[in-house]
GROMACS .gro file of C-alpha atoms in nm:
model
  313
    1UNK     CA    1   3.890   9.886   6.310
    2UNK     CA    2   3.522   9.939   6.225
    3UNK     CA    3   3.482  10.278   6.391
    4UNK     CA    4   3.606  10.539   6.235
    5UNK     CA    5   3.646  10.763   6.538
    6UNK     CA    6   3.866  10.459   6.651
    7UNK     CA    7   4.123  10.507   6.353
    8UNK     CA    8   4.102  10.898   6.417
    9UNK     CA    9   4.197  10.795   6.824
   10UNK     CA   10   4.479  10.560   6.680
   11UNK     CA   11   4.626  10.776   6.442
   12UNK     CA   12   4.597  11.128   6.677
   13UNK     CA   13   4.742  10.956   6.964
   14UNK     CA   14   5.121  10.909   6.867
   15UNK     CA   15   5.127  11.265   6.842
   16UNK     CA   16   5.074  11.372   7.205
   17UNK     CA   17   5.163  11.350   7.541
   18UNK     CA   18   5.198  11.587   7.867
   19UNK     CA   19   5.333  11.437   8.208
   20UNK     CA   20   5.169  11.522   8.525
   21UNK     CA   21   5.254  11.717   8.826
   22UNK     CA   22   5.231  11.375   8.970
   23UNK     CA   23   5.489  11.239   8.755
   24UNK     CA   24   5.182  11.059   8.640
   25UNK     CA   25   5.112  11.059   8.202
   26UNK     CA   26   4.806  10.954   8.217
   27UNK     CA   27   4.523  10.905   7.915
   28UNK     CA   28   4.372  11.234   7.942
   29UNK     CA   29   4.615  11.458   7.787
   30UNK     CA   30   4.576  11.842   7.643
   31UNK     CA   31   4.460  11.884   7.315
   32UNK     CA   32   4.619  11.995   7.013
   33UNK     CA   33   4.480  12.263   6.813
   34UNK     CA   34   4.093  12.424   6.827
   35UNK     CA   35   3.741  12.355   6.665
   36UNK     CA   36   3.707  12.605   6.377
   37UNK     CA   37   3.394  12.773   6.345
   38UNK     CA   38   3.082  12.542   6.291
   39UNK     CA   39   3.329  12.313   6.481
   40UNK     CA   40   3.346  12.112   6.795
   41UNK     CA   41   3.672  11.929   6.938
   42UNK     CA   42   3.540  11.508   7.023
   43UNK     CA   43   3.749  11.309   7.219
   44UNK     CA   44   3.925  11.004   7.133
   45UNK     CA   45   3.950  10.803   7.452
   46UNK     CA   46   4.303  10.827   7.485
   47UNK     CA   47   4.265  11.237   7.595
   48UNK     CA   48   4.338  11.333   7.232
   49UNK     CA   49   4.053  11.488   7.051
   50UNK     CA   50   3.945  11.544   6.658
   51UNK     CA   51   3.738  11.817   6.515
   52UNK     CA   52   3.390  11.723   6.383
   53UNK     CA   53   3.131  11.919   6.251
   54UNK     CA   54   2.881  12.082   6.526
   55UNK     CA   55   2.568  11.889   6.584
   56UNK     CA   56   2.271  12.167   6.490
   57UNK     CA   57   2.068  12.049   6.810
   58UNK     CA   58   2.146  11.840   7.108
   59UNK     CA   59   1.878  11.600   7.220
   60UNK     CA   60   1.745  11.734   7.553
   61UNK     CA   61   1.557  11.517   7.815
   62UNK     CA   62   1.478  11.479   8.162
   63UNK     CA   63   1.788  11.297   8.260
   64UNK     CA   64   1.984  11.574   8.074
   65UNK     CA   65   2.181  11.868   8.303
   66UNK     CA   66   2.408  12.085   8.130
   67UNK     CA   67   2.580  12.410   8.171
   68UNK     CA   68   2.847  12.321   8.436
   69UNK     CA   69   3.130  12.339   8.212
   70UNK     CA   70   3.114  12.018   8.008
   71UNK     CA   71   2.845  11.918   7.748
   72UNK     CA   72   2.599  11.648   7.623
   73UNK     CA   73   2.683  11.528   7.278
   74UNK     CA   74   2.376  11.320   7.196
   75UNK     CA   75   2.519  11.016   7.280
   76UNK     CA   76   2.420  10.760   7.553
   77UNK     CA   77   2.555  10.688   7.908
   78UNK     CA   78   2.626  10.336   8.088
   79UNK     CA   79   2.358  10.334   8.337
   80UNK     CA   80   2.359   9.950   8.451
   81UNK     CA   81   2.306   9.894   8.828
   82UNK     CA   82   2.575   9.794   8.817
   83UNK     CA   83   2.796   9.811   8.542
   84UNK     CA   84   2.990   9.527   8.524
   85UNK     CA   85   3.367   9.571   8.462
   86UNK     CA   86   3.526   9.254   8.280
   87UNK     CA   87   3.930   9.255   8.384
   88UNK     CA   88   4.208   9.078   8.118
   89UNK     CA   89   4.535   9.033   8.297
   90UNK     CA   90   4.783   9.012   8.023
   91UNK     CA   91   5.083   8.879   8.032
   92UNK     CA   92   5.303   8.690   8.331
   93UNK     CA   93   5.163   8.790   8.674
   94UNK     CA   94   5.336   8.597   8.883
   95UNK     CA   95   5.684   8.761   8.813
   96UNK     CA   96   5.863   9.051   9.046
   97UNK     CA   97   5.805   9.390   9.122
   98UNK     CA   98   5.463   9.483   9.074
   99UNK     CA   99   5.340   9.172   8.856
  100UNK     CA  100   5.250   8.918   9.144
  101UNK     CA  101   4.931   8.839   9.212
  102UNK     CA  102   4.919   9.064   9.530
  103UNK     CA  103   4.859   9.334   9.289
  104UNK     CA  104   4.609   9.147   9.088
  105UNK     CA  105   4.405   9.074   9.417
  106UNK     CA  106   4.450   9.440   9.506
  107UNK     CA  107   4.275   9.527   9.160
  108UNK     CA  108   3.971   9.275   9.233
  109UNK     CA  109   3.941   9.445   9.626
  110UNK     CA  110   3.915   9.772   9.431
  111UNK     CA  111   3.695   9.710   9.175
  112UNK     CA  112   3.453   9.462   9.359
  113UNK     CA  113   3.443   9.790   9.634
  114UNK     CA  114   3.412  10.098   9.439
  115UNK     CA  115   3.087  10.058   9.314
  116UNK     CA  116   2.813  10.331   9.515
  117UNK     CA  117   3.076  10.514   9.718
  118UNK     CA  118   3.022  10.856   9.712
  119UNK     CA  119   3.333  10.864   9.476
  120UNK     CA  120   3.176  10.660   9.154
  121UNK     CA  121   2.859  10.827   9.283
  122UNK     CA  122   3.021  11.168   9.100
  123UNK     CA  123   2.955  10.961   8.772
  124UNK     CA  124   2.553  10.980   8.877
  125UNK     CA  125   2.514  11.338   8.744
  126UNK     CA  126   2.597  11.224   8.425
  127UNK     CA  127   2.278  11.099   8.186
  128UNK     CA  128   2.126  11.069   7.848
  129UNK     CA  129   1.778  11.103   7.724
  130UNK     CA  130   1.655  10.808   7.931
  131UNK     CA  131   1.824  10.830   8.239
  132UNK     CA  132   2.141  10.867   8.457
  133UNK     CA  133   2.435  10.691   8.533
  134UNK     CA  134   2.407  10.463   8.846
  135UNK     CA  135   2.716  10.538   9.038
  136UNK     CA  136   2.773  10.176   9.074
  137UNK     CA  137   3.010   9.904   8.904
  138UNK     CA  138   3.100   9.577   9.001
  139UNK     CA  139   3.397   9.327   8.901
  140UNK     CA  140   3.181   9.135   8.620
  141UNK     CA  141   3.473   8.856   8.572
  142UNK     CA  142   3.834   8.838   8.572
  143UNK     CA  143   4.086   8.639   8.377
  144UNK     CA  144   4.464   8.541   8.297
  145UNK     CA  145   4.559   8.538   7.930
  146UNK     CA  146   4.925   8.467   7.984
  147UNK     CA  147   5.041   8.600   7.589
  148UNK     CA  148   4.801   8.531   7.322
  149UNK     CA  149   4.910   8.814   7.107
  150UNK     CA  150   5.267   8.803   7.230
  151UNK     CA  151   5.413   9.049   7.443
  152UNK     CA  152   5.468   9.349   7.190
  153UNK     CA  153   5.115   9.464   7.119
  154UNK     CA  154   4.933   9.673   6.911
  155UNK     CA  155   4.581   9.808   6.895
  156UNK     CA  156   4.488   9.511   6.674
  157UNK     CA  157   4.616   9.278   6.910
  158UNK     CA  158   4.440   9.427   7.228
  159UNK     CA  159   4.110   9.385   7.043
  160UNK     CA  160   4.190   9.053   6.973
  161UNK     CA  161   4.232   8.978   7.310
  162UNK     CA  162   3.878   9.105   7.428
  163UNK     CA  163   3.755   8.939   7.134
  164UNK     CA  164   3.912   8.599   7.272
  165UNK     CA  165   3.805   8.648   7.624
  166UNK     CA  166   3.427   8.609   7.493
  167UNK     CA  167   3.560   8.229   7.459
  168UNK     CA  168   3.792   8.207   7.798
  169UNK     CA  169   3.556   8.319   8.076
  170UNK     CA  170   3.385   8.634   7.976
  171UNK     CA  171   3.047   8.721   7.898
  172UNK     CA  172   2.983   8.929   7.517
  173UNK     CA  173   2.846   9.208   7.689
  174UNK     CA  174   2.800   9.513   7.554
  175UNK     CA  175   2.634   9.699   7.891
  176UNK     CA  176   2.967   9.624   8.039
  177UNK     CA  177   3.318   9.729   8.055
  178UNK     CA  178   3.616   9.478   7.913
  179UNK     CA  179   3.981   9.641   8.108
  180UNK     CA  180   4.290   9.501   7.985
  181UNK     CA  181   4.563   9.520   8.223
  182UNK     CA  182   4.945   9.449   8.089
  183UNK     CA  183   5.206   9.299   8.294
  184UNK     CA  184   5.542   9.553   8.311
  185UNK     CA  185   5.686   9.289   8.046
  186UNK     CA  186   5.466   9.392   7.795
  187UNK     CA  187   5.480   9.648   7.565
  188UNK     CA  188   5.189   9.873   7.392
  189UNK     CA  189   5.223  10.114   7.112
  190UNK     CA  190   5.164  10.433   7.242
  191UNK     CA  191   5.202  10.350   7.626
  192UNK     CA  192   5.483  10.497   7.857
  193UNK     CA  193   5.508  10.744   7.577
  194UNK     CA  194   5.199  10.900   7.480
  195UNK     CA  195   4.964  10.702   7.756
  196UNK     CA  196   4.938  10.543   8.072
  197UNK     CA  197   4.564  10.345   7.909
  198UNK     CA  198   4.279  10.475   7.709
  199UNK     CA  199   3.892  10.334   7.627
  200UNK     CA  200   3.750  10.300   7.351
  201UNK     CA  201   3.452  10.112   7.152
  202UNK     CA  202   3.417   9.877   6.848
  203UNK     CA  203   3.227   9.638   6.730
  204UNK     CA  204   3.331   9.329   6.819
  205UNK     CA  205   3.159   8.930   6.796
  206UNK     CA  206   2.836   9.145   6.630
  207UNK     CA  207   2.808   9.396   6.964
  208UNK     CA  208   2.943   9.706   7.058
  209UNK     CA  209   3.169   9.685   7.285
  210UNK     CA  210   3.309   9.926   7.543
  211UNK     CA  211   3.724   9.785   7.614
  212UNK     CA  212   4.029   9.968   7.789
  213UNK     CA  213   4.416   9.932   7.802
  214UNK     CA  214   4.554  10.012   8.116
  215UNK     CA  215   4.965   9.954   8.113
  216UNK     CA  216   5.151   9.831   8.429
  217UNK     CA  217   5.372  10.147   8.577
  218UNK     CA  218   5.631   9.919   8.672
  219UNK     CA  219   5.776   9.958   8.278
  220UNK     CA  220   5.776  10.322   8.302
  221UNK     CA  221   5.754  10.476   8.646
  222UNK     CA  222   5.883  10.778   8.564
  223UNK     CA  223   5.592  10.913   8.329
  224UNK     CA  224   5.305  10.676   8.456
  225UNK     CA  225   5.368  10.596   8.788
  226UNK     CA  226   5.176  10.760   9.095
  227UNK     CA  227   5.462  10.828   9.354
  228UNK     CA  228   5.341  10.908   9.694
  229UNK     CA  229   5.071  10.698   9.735
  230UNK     CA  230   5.003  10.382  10.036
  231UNK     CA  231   5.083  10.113   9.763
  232UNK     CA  232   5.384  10.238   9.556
  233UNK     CA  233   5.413  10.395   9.217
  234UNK     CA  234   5.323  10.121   9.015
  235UNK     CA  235   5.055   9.978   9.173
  236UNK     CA  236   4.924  10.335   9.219
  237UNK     CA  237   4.928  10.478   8.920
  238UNK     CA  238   4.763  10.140   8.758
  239UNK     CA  239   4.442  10.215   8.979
  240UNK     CA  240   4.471  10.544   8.970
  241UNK     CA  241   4.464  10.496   8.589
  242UNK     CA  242   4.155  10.217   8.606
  243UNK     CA  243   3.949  10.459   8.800
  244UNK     CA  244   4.034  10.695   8.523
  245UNK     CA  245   3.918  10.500   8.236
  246UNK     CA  246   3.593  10.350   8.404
  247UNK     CA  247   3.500  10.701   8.470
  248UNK     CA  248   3.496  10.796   8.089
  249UNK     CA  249   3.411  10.469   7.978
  250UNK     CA  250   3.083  10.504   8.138
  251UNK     CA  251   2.942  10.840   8.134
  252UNK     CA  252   3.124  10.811   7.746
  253UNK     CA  253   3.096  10.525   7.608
  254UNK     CA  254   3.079  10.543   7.227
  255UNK     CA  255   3.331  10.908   7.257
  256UNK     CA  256   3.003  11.098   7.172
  257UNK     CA  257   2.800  11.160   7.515
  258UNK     CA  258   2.980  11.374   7.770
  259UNK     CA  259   3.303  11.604   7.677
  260UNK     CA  260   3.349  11.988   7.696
  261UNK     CA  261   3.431  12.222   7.409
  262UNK     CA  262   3.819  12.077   7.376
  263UNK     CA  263   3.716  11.717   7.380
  264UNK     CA  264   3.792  11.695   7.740
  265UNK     CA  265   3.636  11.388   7.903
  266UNK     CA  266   3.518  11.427   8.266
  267UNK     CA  267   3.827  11.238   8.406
  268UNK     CA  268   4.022  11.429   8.158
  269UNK     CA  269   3.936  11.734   8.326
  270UNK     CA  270   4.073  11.649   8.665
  271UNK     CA  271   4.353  11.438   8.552
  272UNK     CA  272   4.624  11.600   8.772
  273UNK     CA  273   4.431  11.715   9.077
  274UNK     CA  274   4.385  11.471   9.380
  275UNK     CA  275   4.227  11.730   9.626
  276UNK     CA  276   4.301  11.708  10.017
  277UNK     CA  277   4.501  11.398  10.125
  278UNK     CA  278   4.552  11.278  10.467
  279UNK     CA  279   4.908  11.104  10.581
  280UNK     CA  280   4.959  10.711  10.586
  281UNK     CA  281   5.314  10.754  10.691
  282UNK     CA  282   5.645  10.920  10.616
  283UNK     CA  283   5.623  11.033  10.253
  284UNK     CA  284   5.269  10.860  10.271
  285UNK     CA  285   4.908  11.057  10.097
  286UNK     CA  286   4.623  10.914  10.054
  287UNK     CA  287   4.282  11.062   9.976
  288UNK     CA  288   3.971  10.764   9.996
  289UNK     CA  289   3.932  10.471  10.222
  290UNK     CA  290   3.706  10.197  10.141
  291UNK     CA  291   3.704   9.817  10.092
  292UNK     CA  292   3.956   9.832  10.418
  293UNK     CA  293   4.249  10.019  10.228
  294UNK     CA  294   4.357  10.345  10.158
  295UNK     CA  295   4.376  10.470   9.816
  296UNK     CA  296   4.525  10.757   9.650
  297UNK     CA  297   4.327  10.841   9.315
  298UNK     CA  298   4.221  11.122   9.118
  299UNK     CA  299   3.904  11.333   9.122
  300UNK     CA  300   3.638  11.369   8.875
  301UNK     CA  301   3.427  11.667   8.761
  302UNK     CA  302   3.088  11.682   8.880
  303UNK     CA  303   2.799  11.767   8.664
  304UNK     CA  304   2.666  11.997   8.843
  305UNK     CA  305   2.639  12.337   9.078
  306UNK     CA  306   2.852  12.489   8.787
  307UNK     CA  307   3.058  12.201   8.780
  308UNK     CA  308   3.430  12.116   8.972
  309UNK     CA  309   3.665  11.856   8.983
  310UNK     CA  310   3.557  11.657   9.330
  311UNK     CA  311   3.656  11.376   9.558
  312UNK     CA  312   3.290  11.266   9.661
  313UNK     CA  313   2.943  11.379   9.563
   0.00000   0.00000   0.00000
């Protein structure tokens, strides 16, 4: 990998993992250990954080609102209007269980329908030196890659296949961000076990690019899937898990803009709390309604009135 904070992510990650009250192990996990003095804790993407030496100043700016329990690190925010998500579905999606293309077509309602709700708007108090994060994203592109790399993958591998979608549909963009999503017959190092996806950057085709694994929950529903919910574990705990990833990715994308004092990422620090819910049925929650479904996904901490995790702005 060319990033060094990349390694650090790779390398700290096989050494934790907490499951949710949610039965939900998710990539925004607690952190082991404490800055030492002169210290701060960075995070890693996968919820894992390293120690690093304290910056002596932050950059302040207009754009810039701290003090509700996370901080600015310096670096820079997504703030396209939109930001364009790029989706990889890996693997054989048009098997059983969760890998059909129902749930691919449930992914592109999502994603092409999130963008300026008052949910992704809590992602608008977050900004760098120039400006703020939009609150919008759109689906930028979405394509099959039915086992490049094979279907035991590595870290290597999953960069290689963002690197080959530049040549199989998708854009080189490096405003954007590139989601792969793994069929339940695919196996990740790290996932099931110490994740349920992560994000990350790295310089890729001469760009820096902003990519994400997100496993399917069918191949481990026990520690990633989202029980409870009006689509079924699997399929709920792999959007529950994209809206957790897009949510760092973009108010952090190169791991050194927003994060508190433990490395916590704002999705990290509402990983497990889902707020009020209303019933869809017997054993039915869900708590957002928009592109004509229901959804049941996590909050995310607002930047600001002293901060909190939050369904809405």
């Amino acid at each position: 990998m060319s990033d060094s904070r990349t390694i650090q992510k790779y390398a700290a990650a096989s050494f934790l993992f907490v499951i949710l009250s949610a039965g939900l192990l998710s990539a925004q996990k607690i952190r082991e250990g404490a800055a030492n003095p002169g210290e701060k804790m960075v995070p890693n993407g996968d919820g894992t954080a390293v120690s690093a030496p304290m910056d002596e100043a932050s950059p302040t700016g207009g754009a810039v609102v701290t003090g509700n329990g996370i901080n600015y690190n310096g670096g820079p925010v997504l703030q396209g209007n939109p930001v364009p998500i790029y989706v990889v579905f890996y693997g054989n999606w048009n098997g059983t269980g969760s890998n059909t293309p129902e749930t691919t077509s449930l992914v592109e309602l999502f994603l092409n329908n999130l963008g300026n709700t008052p949910y992704e708007k809590i992602n608008s108090t977050y900004g760098d030196t120039t400006g703020n994060v939009s609150g919008n994203i759109t689906l930028g592109g979405m394509i099959f890659d039915t086992g490049s790399q094979g279907t035991s993958l590595t870290n290597t591998k999953l960069s290689n296949i963002v690197t080959r979608s530049f040549s199989n549909g998708l854009p080189t963009d490096p405003n954007g961000l590139y989601v792969v999503i793994t069929a339940s017959t695919v196996s990740e190092q790290g996932f099931c076990t110490q994740f349920s996806g992560f994000h990350t950057h790295q310089t890729l085709a001469g760009h820096d690019i902003k990519w994400a694994f997100v496993g399917n929950p069918d191949r481990c529903q026990n520690s990633c899937g989202l029980p409870g919910g009006p689509h079924g574990p699997a399929i709920d705990g792999l959007i529950n898990e994209i809206t957790h990833v897009q949510e760092e990715a973009i108010s952090d994308p190169d791991l050194n803009a927003w994060f508190d004092s433990s490395g916590m990422e704002n999705a990290d620090k509402c990983s497990s709390n889902f707020g009020p819910t209303q019933s869809c049925g017997a054993g039915c929650q869900f708590n957002q309604t928009f592109g004509g479904q229901n959804w049941l996904i996590q909050e995310n901490w607002k930047n600001a009135n002293g901060g909190a995790c939050v369904q809405h702005l």
